[in-house]
C-alpha cells in the first residue's frame, strides 16, 4: 500500500525540482536548529564552567547567526515548496476530475454521488497533506531522532548507544503498533465515504425523503452507520491506547540509562557539564519526537489508507468505451443514421448478460423525423444510449452520415446530437447558465427565442430574477414541466443536426404537452430527429413511427399506416384515446351529479 502511494506521489509532486528544494531546505534548517544549536549551547556551557567568558560570548554570537540562518531558510523553503505544491495540487484536482467524469455512464449507475464526491476530496486533500507531512513532520522527526543519537555516539559511544537503542526501539515499535490498527482505519474511511453517500443521496432526493413519511427509517440507517463508524474508531483508539504504554517505558528507561552512563563516566567538571547539557538537550529532543512519533505515524497511515483506495479511479477501470487512437472527424451534412446488424447485451460485474438487441436494423434518412414507441423493456432507451455511445454495441455498426460512431471521438459525436432525456437534468446554477451550458457566447435574443420555442419564456419572465434565477440542485425550485422546457430550450440552443428525445415530454402536464406538440415542428426544424415517447399523440405527426418489442421492430410506418394495420400501435392508440374519453366522461358525470347533503 505504502509503496504504491509513494510511487504515485513521486510521479506527481516528486517530479517538481522546487519540491526537492523545499526538502533540502527542511534538512538544512532541521540540522541547524535541532543539531547544531544544541552543540553550540553545550560549548557555551563548557566555556562558562571554565570561566572563559570571551569564548562563551563568541559562541553566543555563533548561536545567533546559526539560529537566524535557520529562520531565513525555513521562510524561503516554505515559500518555494508551498508554491509548487499548490500548483501540483491544482493539476491533480483537474486530472482526478477528468478521470472521474470520463468513466462509462454505467459506472455512475452503480455509484452514489456523495460517495464519489467524498472520494474526490479525500484523494486530492490526502496527496497534499502527505507530501507536506513528509517535507515537514516526517523528515524533521527522522533527523531529530537519528542525527542527535549519531552525534552522541561520536562524543561518547556509551551515551550514544543508549540514545540509539531508544530511537531504534521506538521507531520499530511505533511503526508496528500503527500498522496493527490498519484494518480499523480502513473500515473507518470506508464508512465515512458511505455516510457521505447517504447524506448526498437523501439531500438530493429531499422531496422523496420528506413525502415518504418514513424519516425514522432513514435516521435509523444513519444511526447504524454512525454506530459502525464510532465503534470502529473506538476499537482503533482503544488498541492504540494499550500500545502507548510500552512506548513511554522505552523512552523513560532509555533517557535514565543515558544519564547514568554520563555520571558513571564523568572525567572533568567542565567536560561533564558540556556532555550533560548536550545529552539533556538531545534526549529531551529525542524524547519529545518519540512522544510525537505515534501521532505522526498514525496520521501518515491514516492518510495512506485514505488515499490508496481512491487511486483505483485513476486507472482505466470502468473506461471500456474509449476514443480511437486515430479518430476521424465527424462531418454531418444530412444527419443520416444507419444501424445495421446491431447486437447488444448488458453485463453486470459478475459477467452475467441480459440481451437487448440481436441483429437489429434501422435506417433513418437525413432530415427524417421518426417516433419510437413500445412497452417498457422494449429497448427504446437503450437505443438512445447506444446512439450516444453511453454503451458500446457488441457487434454490427451505428453510422452517422456513413461514419461509424466508434471511429470518432465521443465528444465529437455528442456535439452533433442534442439529447433530451426522460429526467430533466439541470445544474445547481441559474437558468441562464443552464441554457448556456451547451452553447457559449449566446446573445440574449437567441436565448429568449429558444425559450419561447420551448414555451419556457412564459414562466421564466414571471420569476423574480428571470433568467438569472437559481434553479437549485437538479432544478428543485422548478416544477417537472418547467425543468423539461428549460432542457428542451437548451437542446434547441445547441443547434445540433440530430435531435434525440427520450421520453422528453413525460414530465409535462397535458396542457404543456399540447403546447410542446404544437411547437415540435419549430423545435425540430429540418433536423434528423428520434423521438422516443410513451404518449403516442406526441409523435403522431412525425414522418415515420417504429414500434419496438423485445429489442425488435415489429411495426414501421406513418401514423395513418399503422392505424390501418390494426396491430400493436393501433392497440396502444385505442387504449390511450379511449382512456381519455372514459376519463372525460367520468369528469362530466361527477360535475352533473348531485352531492348528498
Coordinates of C-alpha atoms in Angstrom, one line a residue:
X1 CA 0.0 0.0 0.0
X2 CA 2.7 2.5 1.1
X3 CA 4.8 1.7 -1.9
X4 CA 2.1 2.4 -4.4
X5 CA 1.1 5.6 -2.7
X6 CA 4.6 6.9 -2.5
X7 CA 5.3 5.9 -6.1
X8 CA 2.3 7.9 -7.1
X9 CA 3.4 10.9 -5.1
X10 CA 6.9 10.7 -6.6
X11 CA 5.4 10.7 -10.1
X12 CA 3.4 13.8 -9.3
X13 CA 4.9 16.1 -6.7
X14 CA 8.3 14.4 -6.9
X15 CA 8.9 15.4 -10.5
X16 CA 9.0 19.1 -9.5
X17 CA 12.5 20.3 -8.7
X18 CA 11.2 23.1 -6.5
X19 CA 9.6 20.5 -4.2
X20 CA 13.1 19.0 -3.6
X21 CA 14.4 22.4 -2.9
X22 CA 11.9 22.6 -0.1
X23 CA 13.0 19.1 1.1
X24 CA 16.7 20.2 1.1
X25 CA 15.8 23.4 2.9
X26 CA 14.0 21.4 5.6
X27 CA 17.1 19.2 6.1
X28 CA 19.4 22.1 6.4
X29 CA 17.1 24.0 8.7
X30 CA 16.5 21.0 10.9
X31 CA 20.2 20.2 11.2
X32 CA 20.8 23.9 12.2
X33 CA 18.0 24.2 14.7
X34 CA 18.0 20.7 16.2
X35 CA 21.6 19.5 15.9
X36 CA 24.0 22.5 15.6
X37 CA 22.3 24.8 18.1
X38 CA 22.5 22.2 20.9
X39 CA 26.1 21.6 20.1
X40 CA 26.8 25.4 20.3
X41 CA 24.8 25.5 23.6
X42 CA 27.0 22.7 25.0
X43 CA 30.2 24.6 24.0
X44 CA 28.8 27.8 25.7
X45 CA 28.2 25.8 28.9
X46 CA 31.8 24.4 28.8
X47 CA 33.3 27.8 28.4
X48 CA 31.2 29.2 31.2
X49 CA 32.3 26.3 33.5
X50 CA 35.9 27.0 32.6
X51 CA 35.5 30.8 33.3
X52 CA 36.3 31.6 29.7
X53 CA 33.6 34.2 29.1
X54 CA 35.2 35.5 25.9
X55 CA 34.8 32.1 24.3
X56 CA 31.2 31.9 25.7
X57 CA 30.4 35.3 24.1
X58 CA 31.9 34.2 20.8
X59 CA 29.8 31.1 20.7
X60 CA 26.7 33.1 21.7
X61 CA 27.2 35.2 18.5
X62 CA 27.7 32.0 16.5
X63 CA 24.4 30.7 18.1
X64 CA 22.6 33.9 16.9
X65 CA 23.9 33.6 13.4
X66 CA 23.0 29.9 13.1
X67 CA 19.5 30.4 14.5
X68 CA 18.9 33.4 12.2
X69 CA 20.1 31.4 9.2
X70 CA 17.7 28.6 10.2
X71 CA 14.8 31.0 10.4
X72 CA 15.6 32.5 7.0
X73 CA 15.9 29.1 5.4
X74 CA 12.6 28.0 6.9
X75 CA 10.8 31.0 5.5
X76 CA 12.4 30.7 2.0
X77 CA 11.9 26.9 1.6
X78 CA 8.3 27.1 2.7
X79 CA 7.6 29.8 0.1
X80 CA 9.2 27.8 -2.7
X81 CA 7.7 24.4 -1.7
X82 CA 4.2 25.7 -1.0
X83 CA 4.0 27.4 -4.3
X84 CA 4.9 24.3 -6.3
X85 CA 2.8 22.0 -4.1
X86 CA -0.3 24.2 -4.6
X87 CA 0.3 24.1 -8.4
X88 CA 0.6 20.3 -8.4
X89 CA -2.5 20.1 -6.2
X90 CA -4.5 22.1 -8.7
X91 CA -3.3 19.9 -11.5
X92 CA -4.1 16.7 -9.7
X93 CA -7.6 18.1 -8.9
X94 CA -8.3 18.6 -12.6
X95 CA -6.7 15.2 -13.6
X96 CA -8.8 13.3 -11.0
X97 CA -11.9 15.1 -12.1
X98 CA -11.2 14.2 -15.7
X99 CA -10.7 10.6 -14.9
X100 CA -13.8 10.5 -12.7
X101 CA -16.2 12.1 -15.2
X102 CA -14.5 10.1 -18.0
X103 CA -15.8 6.8 -16.7
X104 CA -18.5 4.9 -18.6
X105 CA -22.1 6.0 -17.8
X106 CA -22.6 2.5 -16.4
X107 CA -20.1 3.4 -13.6
X108 CA -22.3 6.2 -12.4
X109 CA -25.4 4.0 -12.4
X110 CA -23.6 1.8 -9.8
X111 CA -22.0 4.5 -7.5
X112 CA -23.6 7.1 -5.2
X113 CA -22.9 10.8 -6.0
X114 CA -21.9 11.6 -2.4
X115 CA -19.6 8.6 -2.2
X116 CA -17.8 9.8 -5.4
X117 CA -17.6 13.4 -4.2
X118 CA -16.1 12.2 -0.9
X119 CA -13.6 10.1 -2.8
X120 CA -12.6 13.1 -4.9
X121 CA -11.9 15.3 -1.9
X122 CA -10.2 12.5 0.1
X123 CA -7.8 11.9 -2.9
X124 CA -6.8 15.5 -3.5
X125 CA -6.5 16.6 0.1
X126 CA -4.6 13.4 1.2
X127 CA -1.9 13.9 -1.5
X128 CA -1.3 17.5 -0.4
X129 CA -1.2 16.5 3.3
X130 CA 1.1 13.6 2.7
X131 CA 3.7 15.5 0.8
X132 CA 3.7 18.3 3.2
X133 CA 3.9 15.9 6.1
X134 CA 6.9 14.2 4.5
X135 CA 8.6 17.5 3.9
X136 CA 8.0 18.7 7.5
X137 CA 7.0 16.4 10.3
X138 CA 8.3 13.0 9.0
X139 CA 11.7 14.5 7.7
X140 CA 12.2 16.6 10.8
X141 CA 11.3 13.7 13.2
X142 CA 13.7 11.4 11.3
X143 CA 16.6 13.9 11.6
X144 CA 15.8 14.8 15.2
X145 CA 15.9 11.2 16.2
X146 CA 18.8 9.8 14.2
X147 CA 21.4 12.6 13.9
X148 CA 21.5 13.6 17.6
X149 CA 21.9 9.9 18.5
X150 CA 24.7 9.7 16.0
X151 CA 26.4 12.8 17.4
X152 CA 26.2 11.5 20.9
X153 CA 27.7 8.2 19.7
X154 CA 30.7 10.3 18.4
X155 CA 31.0 12.3 21.6
X156 CA 30.5 9.3 23.9
X157 CA 29.7 6.0 22.4
X158 CA 28.1 4.7 25.6
X159 CA 25.7 7.6 25.8
X160 CA 25.1 7.5 22.1
X161 CA 24.4 3.8 22.3
X162 CA 21.7 4.4 25.0
X163 CA 20.1 7.0 22.8
X164 CA 20.3 4.9 19.7
X165 CA 18.7 2.0 21.4
X166 CA 15.8 4.2 22.4
X167 CA 15.4 5.6 18.9
X168 CA 15.5 2.2 17.1
X169 CA 13.2 0.5 19.7
X170 CA 10.7 3.4 19.5
X171 CA 10.6 3.6 15.7
X172 CA 10.2 -0.2 15.3
X173 CA 7.5 -0.3 18.0
X174 CA 5.6 2.7 16.8
X175 CA 5.5 1.5 13.1
X176 CA 4.3 -1.9 14.2
X177 CA 1.7 -0.6 16.6
X178 CA 0.3 1.8 14.0
X179 CA 0.1 -0.9 11.3
X180 CA -1.8 -3.1 13.9
X181 CA -4.8 -0.8 13.6
X182 CA -4.8 -0.5 9.7
X183 CA -7.9 -2.7 9.4
X184 CA -9.9 -0.5 11.7
X185 CA -8.5 2.6 10.0
X186 CA -9.6 1.3 6.5
X187 CA -13.0 0.4 7.8
X188 CA -13.4 3.9 9.3
X189 CA -12.6 5.6 6.0
X190 CA -15.0 3.3 4.0
X191 CA -17.8 4.1 6.4
X192 CA -17.0 7.8 6.1
X193 CA -17.5 7.6 2.4
X194 CA -20.7 5.6 2.8
X195 CA -22.1 8.2 5.2
X196 CA -21.2 11.0 2.7
X197 CA -23.0 9.0 0.0
X198 CA -26.1 8.5 2.2
X199 CA -26.3 12.2 3.1
X200 CA -25.9 13.3 -0.5
X201 CA -28.5 10.8 -1.7
X202 CA -31.1 11.9 0.8
X203 CA -30.4 15.6 0.3
X204 CA -30.5 15.2 -3.5
X205 CA -33.9 13.4 -3.2
X206 CA -35.2 15.5 -0.4
X207 CA -38.7 15.7 -1.7
X208 CA -39.0 11.9 -1.9
X209 CA -37.4 11.7 1.5
X210 CA -40.0 14.1 3.1
X211 CA -43.0 12.9 1.2
X212 CA -42.3 9.2 2.1
X213 CA -43.3 9.9 5.7
X214 CA -40.7 7.4 6.9
X215 CA -37.9 9.6 8.1
X216 CA -37.4 7.3 11.1
X217 CA -36.1 4.6 8.8
X218 CA -33.6 7.0 7.2
X219 CA -32.5 8.2 10.7
X220 CA -32.2 4.6 11.8
X221 CA -30.0 3.8 8.8
X222 CA -27.8 6.9 9.5
X223 CA -27.6 5.8 13.2
X224 CA -26.4 2.3 12.2
X225 CA -23.7 3.8 10.0
X226 CA -22.7 6.3 12.7
X227 CA -22.6 3.5 15.3
X228 CA -20.4 1.5 12.9
X229 CA -18.0 4.3 12.4
X230 CA -17.8 5.3 16.1
X231 CA -17.4 1.6 17.1
X232 CA -14.6 1.2 14.5
X233 CA -12.9 4.4 15.8
X234 CA -13.3 3.3 19.4
X235 CA -11.6 -0.1 18.8
X236 CA -8.9 1.7 16.9
X237 CA -8.2 4.3 19.7
X238 CA -8.5 1.6 22.4
X239 CA -6.0 -0.6 20.8
X240 CA -3.6 2.4 20.3
X241 CA -4.1 3.4 24.0
X242 CA -2.9 0.0 25.2
X243 CA 0.0 0.1 22.7
X244 CA 1.2 3.5 24.0
X245 CA 2.3 2.3 27.5
X246 CA 5.4 0.3 26.3
X247 CA 6.5 3.2 24.1
X248 CA 6.6 5.5 27.2
X249 CA 8.5 2.9 29.2
X250 CA 11.1 2.6 26.5
X251 CA 11.6 6.4 26.3
X252 CA 11.9 6.9 30.1
X253 CA 14.2 3.9 30.6
X254 CA 16.5 5.0 27.7
X255 CA 16.8 8.5 29.0
X256 CA 17.6 7.4 32.5
X257 CA 20.2 5.0 31.2
X258 CA 21.9 7.8 29.2
X259 CA 22.2 10.0 32.4
X260 CA 23.5 7.0 34.4
X261 CA 26.3 6.5 31.8
X262 CA 27.3 10.2 31.9
X263 CA 27.5 10.2 35.7
X264 CA 29.4 7.0 35.8
X265 CA 32.0 8.1 33.3
X266 CA 32.4 11.8 34.4
X267 CA 36.0 12.9 33.9
X268 CA 36.2 16.7 34.4
X269 CA 33.6 19.1 35.7
X270 CA 33.6 21.2 32.5
X271 CA 33.5 18.2 30.2
X272 CA 30.8 16.5 32.2
X273 CA 28.7 19.7 32.2
X274 CA 29.0 20.1 28.5
X275 CA 28.1 16.5 27.9
X276 CA 25.2 16.7 30.3
X277 CA 23.9 19.8 28.5
X278 CA 24.3 18.2 25.1
X279 CA 22.8 14.9 26.3
X280 CA 19.9 16.6 28.1
X281 CA 19.1 18.8 25.1
X282 CA 19.3 15.9 22.7
X283 CA 17.5 13.4 24.9
X284 CA 14.7 15.9 25.6
X285 CA 14.5 16.4 21.8
X286 CA 14.6 12.7 21.2
X287 CA 12.0 12.1 23.9
X288 CA 9.7 14.8 22.5
X289 CA 10.0 13.5 19.0
X290 CA 9.4 10.0 20.2
X291 CA 6.4 11.2 22.0
X292 CA 5.1 12.9 18.9
X293 CA 6.1 9.9 16.6
X294 CA 2.9 7.9 17.2
X295 CA 0.7 10.8 16.1
X296 CA 3.0 11.4 13.1
X297 CA 2.9 7.7 12.1
X298 CA -0.8 7.3 12.8
X299 CA -1.6 10.4 10.7
X300 CA 0.7 9.2 8.0
X301 CA -1.0 5.7 7.9
X302 CA -4.4 7.4 8.1
X303 CA -3.7 9.5 5.0
X304 CA -2.2 6.5 3.2
X305 CA -5.3 4.3 3.9
X306 CA -7.5 7.2 2.9
X307 CA -5.6 7.8 -0.4
X308 CA -4.9 4.3 -1.5
X309 CA -8.5 3.1 -2.4
X310 CA -9.1 6.3 -4.4
X311 CA -6.2 5.6 -6.7
X312 CA -8.4 2.9 -8.3
X313 CA -10.2 5.7 -10.1
X314 CA -7.0 6.9 -11.8
X315 CA -6.8 3.6 -13.6
X316 CA -8.6 2.6 -16.8
X317 CA -11.2 0.7 -14.9
X318 CA -14.8 1.4 -16.0
X319 CA -13.4 3.0 -19.2
X320 CA -14.2 0.3 -21.7
X321 CA -15.8 2.9 -24.0
X322 CA -12.7 4.6 -25.4
X323 CA -11.9 7.0 -28.2
X324 CA -10.0 5.6 -31.2
X325 CA -6.2 6.3 -31.3
X326 CA -6.7 8.0 -34.7
X327 CA -10.2 9.4 -34.6
X328 CA -12.0 10.5 -37.7
X329 CA -13.5 14.0 -37.8
X330 CA -17.3 13.6 -37.9
X331 CA -18.8 15.7 -40.6
X332 CA -22.6 15.7 -40.5
X333 CA -24.3 17.1 -43.6
X334 CA -27.7 15.4 -43.8
X335 CA -27.8 13.6 -40.4
X336 CA -28.5 10.1 -41.9
X337 CA -28.4 7.3 -39.3
X338 CA -27.8 3.7 -40.3
X339 CA -27.9 0.9 -37.7
X340 CA -27.0 -2.5 -39.2
X341 CA -26.9 -6.0 -37.6
X342 CA -26.5 -4.5 -34.2
X343 CA -26.4 -6.8 -31.2
X344 CA -26.0 -5.7 -27.6
X345 CA -26.4 -7.1 -24.1
X346 CA -26.0 -5.5 -20.7
X347 CA -23.4 -7.2 -18.5
X348 CA -23.1 -7.0 -14.7
X349 CA -19.9 -7.2 -12.6
X350 CA -20.2 -11.0 -12.4
X351 CA -20.3 -11.3 -16.1
X352 CA -24.0 -12.2 -16.4
X353 CA -25.5 -10.9 -19.6
X354 CA -29.0 -9.7 -20.4
X355 CA -29.6 -9.5 -24.2
X356 CA -31.4 -6.4 -25.6
X357 CA -30.7 -6.4 -29.3
X358 CA -29.8 -9.1 -31.8
X359 CA -29.1 -8.3 -35.5
X360 CA -31.1 -5.1 -35.2
X361 CA -31.5 -2.8 -38.3
X362 CA -32.8 0.7 -38.5
X363 CA -32.2 3.3 -41.3
X364 CA -33.2 6.9 -40.9
X365 CA -32.8 9.3 -43.8
X366 CA -31.2 12.7 -43.3
X367 CA -33.8 15.2 -42.0
X368 CA -36.3 12.4 -41.3
X369 CA -38.1 12.6 -38.0
X370 CA -39.2 9.3 -36.5
X371 CA -41.1 8.3 -33.4
X372 CA -40.2 5.2 -31.3
X373 CA -42.8 3.5 -29.2
X374 CA -43.2 0.3 -27.3
X375 CA -43.8 -1.1 -23.8
X376 CA -41.2 -0.8 -21.1
X377 CA -38.3 -3.1 -21.7
X378 CA -38.6 -3.0 -25.4
X379 CA -35.2 -1.4 -25.8
X380 CA -36.1 2.2 -26.6
X381 CA -33.9 4.0 -24.1
X382 CA -31.1 1.5 -24.7
X383 CA -31.3 2.5 -28.4
X384 CA -30.7 6.1 -27.4
X385 CA -27.9 5.2 -25.0
X386 CA -26.1 3.3 -27.8
X387 CA -26.5 6.1 -30.3
X388 CA -24.9 8.5 -27.8
X389 CA -22.2 5.8 -27.1
X390 CA -23.0 5.7 -23.4
X391 CA -22.7 2.0 -24.0
X392 CA -21.0 0.2 -26.8
X393 CA -22.6 -2.3 -29.1
X394 CA -21.3 -5.9 -29.1
X395 CA -21.4 -6.3 -32.9
X396 CA -22.7 -4.6 -36.0
X397 CA -22.5 -0.9 -36.6
X398 CA -24.1 2.5 -36.0
X399 CA -23.2 5.1 -38.6
X400 CA -23.9 8.8 -38.9
X401 CA -23.6 10.0 -42.5
X402 CA -21.6 6.9 -43.3
X403 CA -19.1 7.3 -40.4
X404 CA -19.1 4.6 -37.7
X405 CA -19.6 6.3 -34.4
X406 CA -16.8 4.2 -32.9
X407 CA -14.3 5.8 -35.3
X408 CA -14.9 9.3 -33.9
X409 CA -14.2 10.9 -30.5
X410 CA -17.2 10.6 -28.1
X411 CA -17.1 14.3 -27.6
X412 CA -17.2 14.9 -31.3
X413 CA -20.2 12.6 -31.7
X414 CA -22.2 14.1 -28.8
X415 CA -21.6 17.7 -30.1
X416 CA -23.7 16.7 -33.1
X417 CA -26.6 15.3 -31.1
X418 CA -29.0 17.4 -28.9
X419 CA -30.1 14.9 -26.3
X420 CA -33.1 15.4 -24.1
X421 CA -33.5 12.6 -21.5
X422 CA -36.6 11.5 -19.7
X423 CA -35.3 13.0 -16.5
X424 CA -34.7 16.7 -16.9
X425 CA -31.1 17.3 -15.9
X426 CA -30.3 20.8 -14.6
X427 CA -27.3 22.1 -12.8
X428 CA -27.4 24.0 -9.5
X429 CA -27.0 27.2 -11.4
X430 CA -29.1 30.0 -12.9
X431 CA -31.5 29.4 -15.8
X432 CA -29.1 31.4 -18.0
X433 CA -26.1 29.3 -17.1
X434 CA -28.1 26.1 -17.7
X435 CA -29.2 27.4 -21.1
X436 CA -25.6 28.4 -22.0
X437 CA -24.1 25.0 -20.9
X438 CA -24.2 23.5 -24.5
X439 CA -23.6 26.8 -26.3
X440 CA -21.3 29.6 -25.1
X441 CA -21.4 33.2 -26.2
X442 CA -25.1 33.3 -26.7
X443 CA -26.9 36.6 -27.1
X444 CA -30.0 37.3 -25.0
X445 CA -32.0 37.4 -28.2
X446 CA -31.0 33.8 -29.1
X447 CA -31.7 32.6 -25.6
X448 CA -35.2 34.2 -25.4
X449 CA -36.1 32.9 -28.9
X450 CA -35.2 29.3 -27.8
X451 CA -37.1 29.7 -24.5
X452 CA -40.1 30.9 -26.4
X453 CA -39.9 28.0 -28.9
X454 CA -39.9 25.6 -25.9
X455 CA -42.6 27.6 -24.2
X456 CA -40.3 28.2 -21.2
X457 CA -40.2 32.0 -21.6
X458 CA -43.8 32.4 -20.3
X459 CA -42.8 31.2 -16.8
X460 CA -39.2 32.5 -16.8
X461 CA -40.4 36.0 -17.3
X462 CA -42.6 35.7 -14.2
X463 CA -39.7 34.7 -11.9
X464 CA -38.3 37.4 -9.6
X465 CA -34.8 37.2 -11.3
X466 CA -35.9 36.0 -14.7
X467 CA -33.1 34.2 -16.5
X468 CA -30.8 34.8 -13.5
X469 CA -33.0 32.7 -11.2
X470 CA -31.0 30.0 -9.4
X471 CA -32.9 26.7 -10.1
X472 CA -31.5 24.7 -7.1
X473 CA -29.9 21.3 -7.2
X474 CA -31.3 19.3 -10.1
X475 CA -33.7 22.2 -10.7
X476 CA -35.6 21.5 -7.5
X477 CA -37.1 25.1 -7.5
X478 CA -38.9 24.4 -10.7
X479 CA -41.8 22.1 -11.5
X480 CA -41.2 19.0 -13.6
X481 CA -42.7 20.6 -16.7
X482 CA -40.8 23.8 -16.2
X483 CA -37.5 21.9 -15.9
X484 CA -38.2 19.9 -19.0
X485 CA -39.0 23.0 -21.0
X486 CA -35.7 24.6 -19.9
X487 CA -33.9 21.4 -21.0
X488 CA -35.7 21.5 -24.4
X489 CA -34.7 25.1 -24.8
X490 CA -31.1 24.2 -24.1
X491 CA -31.3 21.5 -26.7
X492 CA -32.6 24.0 -29.3
X493 CA -29.7 26.3 -28.5
X494 CA -27.2 23.5 -29.1
X495 CA -28.3 23.7 -32.8
X496 CA -27.1 20.2 -33.5
X497 CA -28.0 18.4 -36.7
X498 CA -29.6 15.5 -34.8
X499 CA -32.1 15.7 -32.0
X500 CA -32.8 12.8 -29.7
X501 CA -35.7 13.0 -27.3
X502 CA -36.0 10.1 -24.8
X503 CA -39.5 10.4 -23.3
X504 CA -38.8 14.2 -23.2
X505 CA -42.5 15.1 -22.6
X506 CA -43.2 12.6 -19.9
X507 CA -42.8 15.2 -17.2
X508 CA -45.1 17.7 -18.8
X509 CA -48.7 18.2 -17.8
X510 CA -51.3 17.7 -20.5
X511 CA -51.5 21.4 -21.3
X512 CA -47.7 21.8 -21.5
X513 CA -47.5 18.6 -23.6
X514 CA -50.1 20.0 -26.1
X515 CA -48.1 23.2 -26.3
X516 CA -44.8 21.3 -27.0
X517 CA -46.6 19.1 -29.5
X518 CA -47.7 22.2 -31.5
X519 CA -44.2 23.7 -31.2
X520 CA -42.5 20.4 -32.1
X521 CA -42.1 21.3 -35.8
X522 CA -40.4 24.6 -34.9
X523 CA -38.3 22.9 -32.3
X524 CA -37.1 20.1 -34.7
X525 CA -36.9 22.3 -37.8
X526 CA -35.3 20.2 -40.6
X527 CA -33.1 18.2 -38.3
X528 CA -32.9 14.5 -38.2
X529 CA -34.9 13.5 -35.1
X530 CA -35.6 10.4 -33.0
X531 CA -38.5 11.0 -30.5
X532 CA -39.0 8.2 -28.0
X533 CA -42.4 8.6 -26.5
X534 CA -44.9 6.9 -24.3
X535 CA -47.7 9.2 -25.3
X536 CA -48.5 8.5 -28.9
X537 CA -50.1 11.9 -29.5
X538 CA -46.6 13.4 -29.2
X539 CA -45.3 11.5 -32.3
X540 CA -48.4 11.1 -34.4
X541 CA -47.3 13.9 -36.8
X542 CA -43.8 12.6 -37.4
X543 CA -42.6 11.2 -40.7
X544 CA -42.4 7.7 -39.5
X545 CA -43.1 5.6 -36.4
X546 CA -41.5 2.4 -35.4
X547 CA -43.0 0.1 -32.8
X548 CA -40.5 -2.0 -30.7
X549 CA -40.9 -5.1 -28.7
X550 CA -38.1 -7.2 -27.0
X551 CA -35.4 -5.4 -29.0
X552 CA -37.1 -5.8 -32.4
X553 CA -39.0 -3.6 -34.7
X554 CA -42.4 -5.2 -35.1
X555 CA -44.2 -2.3 -37.0
X556 CA -42.9 0.6 -39.1
X557 CA -44.9 3.3 -40.9
X558 CA -46.7 6.6 -40.7
X559 CA -49.3 7.2 -38.0
X560 CA -52.1 6.6 -40.6
X561 CA -50.5 3.4 -42.0
X562 CA -50.0 1.9 -38.6
X563 CA -53.6 2.6 -37.6
X564 CA -54.8 0.8 -40.8
X565 CA -52.7 -2.2 -39.9
X566 CA -54.6 -2.6 -36.7
X567 CA -51.6 -4.1 -34.9
X568 CA -49.7 -3.2 -31.8
X569 CA -49.6 0.5 -32.5
X570 CA -53.4 0.6 -33.2
X571 CA -54.0 -1.2 -29.9
X572 CA -51.9 1.3 -27.9
X573 CA -53.6 4.2 -29.7
X574 CA -57.0 2.8 -28.8
X575 CA -56.1 2.4 -25.2
X576 CA -54.8 5.9 -24.9
X577 CA -57.6 7.6 -26.7
X578 CA -60.3 5.5 -25.1
X579 CA -58.8 6.2 -21.7
X580 CA -59.1 9.9 -22.3
X581 CA -62.7 9.6 -23.5
X582 CA -63.6 7.5 -20.4
X583 CA -61.9 10.0 -18.1
X584 CA -63.7 12.9 -19.7
X585 CA -67.0 11.1 -19.3
X586 CA -66.3 10.4 -15.7
X587 CA -65.5 14.0 -15.0
X588 CA -68.7 15.1 -16.8
X589 CA -70.7 12.7 -14.7
X590 CA -69.2 14.0 -11.5
X591 CA -69.9 17.6 -12.4
X592 CA -73.6 16.9 -13.2
X593 CA -74.3 14.6 -10.3
X594 CA -75.9 15.8 -7.1
X595 CA -73.9 15.6 -4.0
X596 CA -76.0 14.4 -1.0
X597 CA -76.3 16.9 1.9

